[in-house]
mmCIF file of C-alpha atoms and ligand atoms in Angstrom:
data_model
loop_
_atom_site.group_PDB
_atom_site.id
_atom_site.type_symbol
_atom_site.label_atom_id
_atom_site.label_comp_id
_atom_site.label_asym_id
_atom_site.label_seq_id
_atom_site.Cartn_x
_atom_site.Cartn_y
_atom_site.Cartn_z
ATOM 1 C CA MET W 1 164.464 -7.955 -56.254
ATOM 2 C CA GLU W 2 167.746 -8.009 -58.124
ATOM 3 C CA GLY W 3 169.627 -4.842 -58.988
ATOM 4 C CA ASP W 4 168.457 -1.224 -59.075
ATOM 5 C CA SER W 5 165.360 -1.359 -61.222
ATOM 6 C CA ARG W 6 164.825 2.408 -61.458
ATOM 7 C CA GLY W 7 164.187 3.135 -65.054
ATOM 8 C CA PRO W 8 163.560 6.594 -66.468
ATOM 9 C CA LYS W 9 160.145 6.539 -64.785
ATOM 10 C CA GLY W 10 161.509 5.712 -61.301
ATOM 11 C CA LEU W 11 160.211 3.258 -58.737
ATOM 12 C CA ARG W 12 156.517 2.608 -58.114
ATOM 13 C CA LEU W 13 156.207 1.137 -54.641
ATOM 14 C CA LEU W 14 153.551 0.133 -52.131
ATOM 15 C CA LEU W 15 153.981 0.080 -48.347
ATOM 16 C CA LEU W 16 151.698 -2.534 -46.815
ATOM 17 C CA GLY W 17 152.285 -2.948 -43.051
ATOM 18 C CA ALA W 18 149.664 -2.864 -40.283
ATOM 19 C CA PRO W 19 148.687 0.404 -38.561
ATOM 20 C CA GLY W 20 151.652 1.262 -36.320
ATOM 21 C CA SER W 21 154.150 -0.778 -38.331
ATOM 22 C CA GLY W 22 156.135 2.357 -39.205
ATOM 23 C CA LYS W 23 154.864 2.743 -42.777
ATOM 24 C CA GLY W 24 154.578 6.533 -42.515
ATOM 25 C CA THR W 25 158.066 6.910 -41.028
ATOM 26 C CA GLN W 26 159.590 4.635 -43.667
ATOM 27 C CA ALA W 27 157.629 6.341 -46.446
ATOM 28 C CA SER W 28 159.178 9.716 -45.664
ATOM 29 C CA ALA W 29 162.709 8.298 -45.242
ATOM 30 C CA LEU W 30 162.455 6.338 -48.497
ATOM 31 C CA SER W 31 160.753 9.136 -50.381
ATOM 32 C CA SER W 32 163.715 11.486 -49.993
ATOM 33 C CA ARG W 33 166.242 8.682 -50.614
ATOM 34 C CA LEU W 34 164.473 7.452 -53.752
ATOM 35 C CA CYS W 35 163.251 10.872 -54.969
ATOM 36 C CA VAL W 36 159.614 9.810 -55.241
ATOM 37 C CA PRO W 37 156.606 11.387 -53.498
ATOM 38 C CA ALA W 38 155.224 9.571 -50.430
ATOM 39 C CA ILE W 39 151.457 9.400 -50.733
ATOM 40 C CA SER W 40 149.585 8.530 -47.527
ATOM 41 C CA THR W 41 145.880 7.912 -48.025
ATOM 42 C CA GLY W 42 145.321 8.156 -44.239
ATOM 43 C CA GLU W 43 146.885 11.627 -44.227
ATOM 44 C CA MET W 44 144.869 12.731 -47.265
ATOM 45 C CA LEU W 45 141.658 11.593 -45.557
ATOM 46 C CA ARG W 46 142.550 13.277 -42.253
ATOM 47 C CA GLU W 47 143.205 16.502 -44.190
ATOM 48 C CA ALA W 48 139.786 16.215 -45.855
ATOM 49 C CA VAL W 49 138.190 15.873 -42.405
ATOM 50 C CA ALA W 50 140.166 18.845 -41.048
ATOM 51 C CA GLU W 51 139.106 20.992 -44.032
ATOM 52 C CA GLY W 52 135.464 20.013 -43.543
ATOM 53 C CA SER W 53 135.063 19.182 -47.254
ATOM 54 C CA GLU W 54 132.102 17.144 -48.498
ATOM 55 C CA LEU W 55 134.357 14.050 -48.515
ATOM 56 C CA GLY W 56 135.636 14.892 -45.023
ATOM 57 C CA GLU W 57 132.124 15.156 -43.579
ATOM 58 C CA ARG W 58 131.138 11.857 -45.161
ATOM 59 C CA ILE W 59 134.103 9.874 -43.803
ATOM 60 C CA SER W 60 134.897 11.444 -40.424
ATOM 61 C CA GLY W 61 132.843 8.857 -38.492
ATOM 62 C CA LEU W 62 134.585 5.957 -40.257
ATOM 63 C CA LEU W 63 138.021 7.333 -39.533
ATOM 64 C CA ALA W 64 137.156 7.912 -35.877
ATOM 65 C CA SER W 65 135.945 4.317 -35.464
ATOM 66 C CA GLY W 66 138.840 2.613 -37.292
ATOM 67 C CA GLU W 67 136.671 1.274 -40.136
ATOM 68 C CA LEU W 68 137.741 1.499 -43.776
ATOM 69 C CA VAL W 69 136.433 4.114 -46.198
ATOM 70 C CA ASP W 70 134.589 2.426 -49.094
ATOM 71 C CA ASP W 71 136.561 1.196 -52.112
ATOM 72 C CA ALA W 72 134.834 3.459 -54.676
ATOM 73 C CA THR W 73 135.665 6.609 -52.700
ATOM 74 C CA MET W 74 139.255 5.441 -52.205
ATOM 75 C CA ARG W 75 139.622 4.752 -55.909
ATOM 76 C CA GLN W 76 138.646 8.362 -56.694
ATOM 77 C CA VAL W 77 140.993 9.776 -54.050
ATOM 78 C CA VAL W 78 143.946 7.710 -55.318
ATOM 79 C CA GLN W 79 143.195 8.182 -59.020
ATOM 80 C CA ARG W 80 143.126 11.964 -58.543
ATOM 81 C CA ARG W 81 146.407 11.923 -56.637
ATOM 82 C CA LEU W 82 148.194 9.660 -59.146
ATOM 83 C CA ASP W 83 147.051 11.946 -61.974
ATOM 84 C CA LYS W 84 149.289 14.699 -60.584
ATOM 85 C CA PRO W 85 152.532 15.202 -62.515
ATOM 86 C CA ASP W 86 154.856 14.606 -59.532
ATOM 87 C CA THR W 87 154.076 10.872 -59.758
ATOM 88 C CA GLU W 88 155.397 10.560 -63.310
ATOM 89 C CA ARG W 89 158.824 9.604 -61.943
ATOM 90 C CA GLY W 90 157.486 7.064 -59.491
ATOM 91 C CA PHE W 91 155.687 7.114 -56.163
ATOM 92 C CA MET W 92 155.367 5.372 -52.849
ATOM 93 C CA LEU W 93 151.809 4.596 -51.767
ATOM 94 C CA ASP W 94 151.419 4.323 -47.973
ATOM 95 C CA GLY W 95 148.112 2.808 -46.851
ATOM 96 C CA TYR W 96 146.675 1.827 -50.239
ATOM 97 C CA PRO W 97 145.544 -0.720 -51.339
ATOM 98 C CA ARG W 98 143.934 -2.046 -48.144
ATOM 99 C CA THR W 99 141.468 -4.514 -49.708
ATOM 100 C CA ILE W 100 141.664 -6.947 -52.625
ATOM 101 C CA ASP W 101 139.142 -4.753 -54.491
ATOM 102 C CA GLN W 102 141.447 -1.782 -54.064
ATOM 103 C CA ALA W 103 144.357 -3.847 -55.415
ATOM 104 C CA HIS W 104 142.318 -4.573 -58.553
ATOM 105 C CA ALA W 105 141.323 -0.894 -58.803
ATOM 106 C CA LEU W 106 144.993 0.117 -58.564
ATOM 107 C CA ASP W 107 145.806 -2.286 -61.415
ATOM 108 C CA GLU W 108 143.206 -0.540 -63.537
ATOM 109 C CA ILE W 109 144.376 2.947 -62.579
ATOM 110 C CA LEU W 110 147.988 2.041 -63.461
ATOM 111 C CA SER W 111 147.216 0.087 -66.613
ATOM 112 C CA SER W 112 145.475 3.105 -68.113
ATOM 113 C CA SER W 113 148.874 4.846 -68.039
ATOM 114 C CA GLY W 114 150.836 1.738 -69.030
ATOM 115 C CA GLU W 115 152.627 1.536 -65.693
ATOM 116 C CA GLY W 116 153.325 -1.446 -63.448
ATOM 117 C CA LEU W 117 154.483 -1.740 -59.871
ATOM 118 C CA ASP W 118 158.071 -2.482 -58.859
ATOM 119 C CA ALA W 119 157.461 -3.878 -55.351
ATOM 120 C CA ALA W 120 155.006 -4.164 -52.472
ATOM 121 C CA ILE W 121 156.866 -3.802 -49.184
ATOM 122 C CA GLN W 122 155.348 -5.548 -46.175
ATOM 123 C CA ILE W 123 156.683 -4.246 -42.840
ATOM 124 C CA GLU W 124 156.196 -6.995 -40.236
ATOM 125 C CA VAL W 125 155.687 -6.113 -36.545
ATOM 126 C CA PRO W 126 154.197 -8.359 -33.787
ATOM 127 C CA GLU W 127 150.658 -7.356 -32.753
ATOM 128 C CA GLU W 128 151.439 -6.451 -29.111
ATOM 129 C CA GLU W 129 154.198 -4.123 -30.289
ATOM 130 C CA LEU W 130 151.711 -2.505 -32.718
ATOM 131 C CA VAL W 131 149.271 -1.825 -29.855
ATOM 132 C CA ARG W 132 152.056 -0.442 -27.663
ATOM 133 C CA ARG W 133 153.208 1.934 -30.416
ATOM 134 C CA ALA W 134 149.698 3.117 -31.284
ATOM 135 C CA LEU W 135 148.867 3.921 -27.664
ATOM 136 C CA ALA W 136 152.152 5.797 -27.302
ATOM 137 C CA ARG W 137 151.535 8.097 -30.296
ATOM 138 C CA ARG W 138 148.119 9.390 -29.141
ATOM 139 C CA ARG W 139 146.421 10.264 -32.374
ATOM 140 C CA GLU W 140 142.659 10.800 -31.982
ATOM 141 C CA ASP W 141 141.860 7.376 -33.448
ATOM 142 C CA ASP W 142 144.430 5.694 -31.196
ATOM 143 C CA ARG W 143 142.189 4.712 -28.246
ATOM 144 C CA GLU W 144 142.840 1.083 -27.319
ATOM 145 C CA ASP W 145 139.454 -0.278 -28.500
ATOM 146 C CA ILE W 146 139.820 1.582 -31.816
ATOM 147 C CA VAL W 147 143.444 0.452 -32.190
ATOM 148 C CA ARG W 148 142.347 -3.170 -31.740
ATOM 149 C CA ARG W 149 139.507 -2.630 -34.206
ATOM 150 C CA ARG W 150 141.949 -1.224 -36.799
ATOM 151 C CA LEU W 151 144.197 -4.259 -36.290
ATOM 152 C CA ALA W 152 141.235 -6.640 -36.741
ATOM 153 C CA VAL W 153 140.235 -4.828 -39.949
ATOM 154 C CA TYR W 154 143.861 -5.137 -41.070
ATOM 155 C CA ARG W 155 143.919 -8.904 -40.407
ATOM 156 C CA ASP W 156 140.625 -9.529 -42.225
ATOM 157 C CA LYS W 157 140.831 -7.180 -45.182
ATOM 158 C CA THR W 158 144.407 -6.026 -45.733
ATOM 159 C CA ARG W 159 146.495 -9.099 -44.920
ATOM 160 C CA PRO W 160 145.199 -10.857 -48.079
ATOM 161 C CA VAL W 161 146.537 -7.945 -50.149
ATOM 162 C CA ALA W 162 150.098 -9.055 -49.271
ATOM 163 C CA GLU W 163 149.294 -12.530 -50.622
ATOM 164 C CA PHE W 164 147.902 -10.967 -53.795
ATOM 165 C CA TYR W 165 151.292 -9.324 -54.447
ATOM 166 C CA ARG W 166 153.237 -12.391 -53.271
ATOM 167 C CA ASP W 167 151.516 -14.373 -56.024
ATOM 168 C CA ARG W 168 152.849 -11.840 -58.517
ATOM 169 C CA GLY W 169 156.378 -12.067 -57.175
ATOM 170 C CA LEU W 170 156.275 -8.434 -55.997
ATOM 171 C CA LEU W 171 156.169 -8.929 -52.215
ATOM 172 C CA VAL W 172 159.191 -7.833 -50.180
ATOM 173 C CA GLU W 173 158.911 -8.712 -46.462
ATOM 174 C CA VAL W 174 160.932 -6.711 -43.977
ATOM 175 C CA ASP W 175 161.298 -7.064 -40.173
ATOM 176 C CA GLY W 176 159.822 -3.845 -38.748
ATOM 177 C CA ASP W 177 160.627 -4.695 -35.116
ATOM 178 C CA GLN W 178 164.092 -3.108 -35.173
ATOM 179 C CA PRO W 179 165.491 0.460 -35.140
ATOM 180 C CA ILE W 180 164.034 2.787 -37.806
ATOM 181 C CA VAL W 181 167.303 3.143 -39.751
ATOM 182 C CA ARG W 182 167.745 -0.638 -39.886
ATOM 183 C CA VAL W 183 164.267 -1.027 -41.366
ATOM 184 C CA THR W 184 165.067 1.628 -43.997
ATOM 185 C CA GLU W 185 168.344 -0.150 -44.827
ATOM 186 C CA ALA W 186 166.597 -3.508 -45.105
ATOM 187 C CA ILE W 187 164.063 -2.065 -47.545
ATOM 188 C CA LEU W 188 166.707 -0.320 -49.663
ATOM 189 C CA SER W 189 168.774 -3.481 -49.757
ATOM 190 C CA ALA W 190 165.761 -5.571 -50.818
ATOM 191 C CA LEU W 191 165.146 -3.042 -53.602
ATOM 192 C CA GLY W 192 168.762 -3.309 -54.702
ATOM 193 C CA VAL W 193 169.469 0.352 -53.856
ATOM 194 C CA ALA W 194 172.616 1.250 -51.868
ATOM 195 C CA ALA W 195 171.753 2.719 -48.420
HETATM 196 P P1 LIG Z 201 146.319 5.291 -41.775
HETATM 197 O O1 LIG Z 201 146.879 6.645 -41.460
HETATM 198 O O2 LIG Z 201 146.907 4.697 -43.011
HETATM 199 O O3 LIG Z 201 146.381 4.351 -40.591
HETATM 200 O O4 LIG Z 201 144.751 5.511 -42.090
HETATM 201 C C1 LIG Z 201 143.871 6.086 -41.129
HETATM 202 C C2 LIG Z 201 142.439 5.735 -41.472
HETATM 203 O O5 LIG Z 201 142.106 6.233 -42.775
HETATM 204 C C3 LIG Z 201 142.136 4.242 -41.552
HETATM 205 O O6 LIG Z 201 141.860 3.689 -40.268
HETATM 206 C C4 LIG Z 201 140.916 4.226 -42.472
HETATM 207 O O7 LIG Z 201 139.751 4.630 -41.777
HETATM 208 C C5 LIG Z 201 141.259 5.329 -43.473
HETATM 209 N N1 LIG Z 201 141.996 4.815 -44.661
HETATM 210 C C6 LIG Z 201 143.280 5.102 -45.028
HETATM 211 N N2 LIG Z 201 143.617 4.472 -46.158
HETATM 212 C C7 LIG Z 201 142.527 3.756 -46.531
HETATM 213 C C8 LIG Z 201 142.244 2.866 -47.594
HETATM 214 N N3 LIG Z 201 143.173 2.562 -48.528
HETATM 215 N N4 LIG Z 201 141.002 2.307 -47.641
HETATM 216 C C9 LIG Z 201 140.070 2.583 -46.717
HETATM 217 N N5 LIG Z 201 140.264 3.398 -45.685
HETATM 218 C C10 LIG Z 201 141.483 3.984 -45.566
#
């Protein structure tokens, strides 16, 4: 991407890496630097489970096994979040879209408000490093078999989403196998924003 494309409405960004690629860490670093809210669908779903809401009860098994929540449910969750006024000046979506259907749904959600996306950032990390990181962070869904299942789901369903945005000229690929600050700098530089 050339130049700082922040218009009056701010940047609308997607973070697309595999589980363990550092998306969450980069989302919070970039969110404060770019003054846009970081929206993590994984976090929103884990909160729903912790609250014991109707949604939480319905999806807790899926989350625990590393499978994806269905596209229709995810569309509702994301639509509701993007309707909030803090996204009017841009946003950074971490963990959505994760399927081609979700990418189409996001197009529809955004086109109803006349907005487009500025970039889809793909954080690349080798698979063995992803497993090592996931086992080190010890979240409940980070058991080795579940970690490997999440990576397989990522390969099958989410990897094609990067190609979807590459075809539109929106894909920015960044090496995620380097220190956190270097990854942040690489993303900012690709966006044309001074670090
Ligand atoms: P994450 O924190 O992004 O790794 O997400 C944790 C879990 O939440 C995933 O393993 C999925 O079960 C679920 N999840 C998060 N985002 C999505 C999404 N966009 N579509 C389907 N399931 C999702």
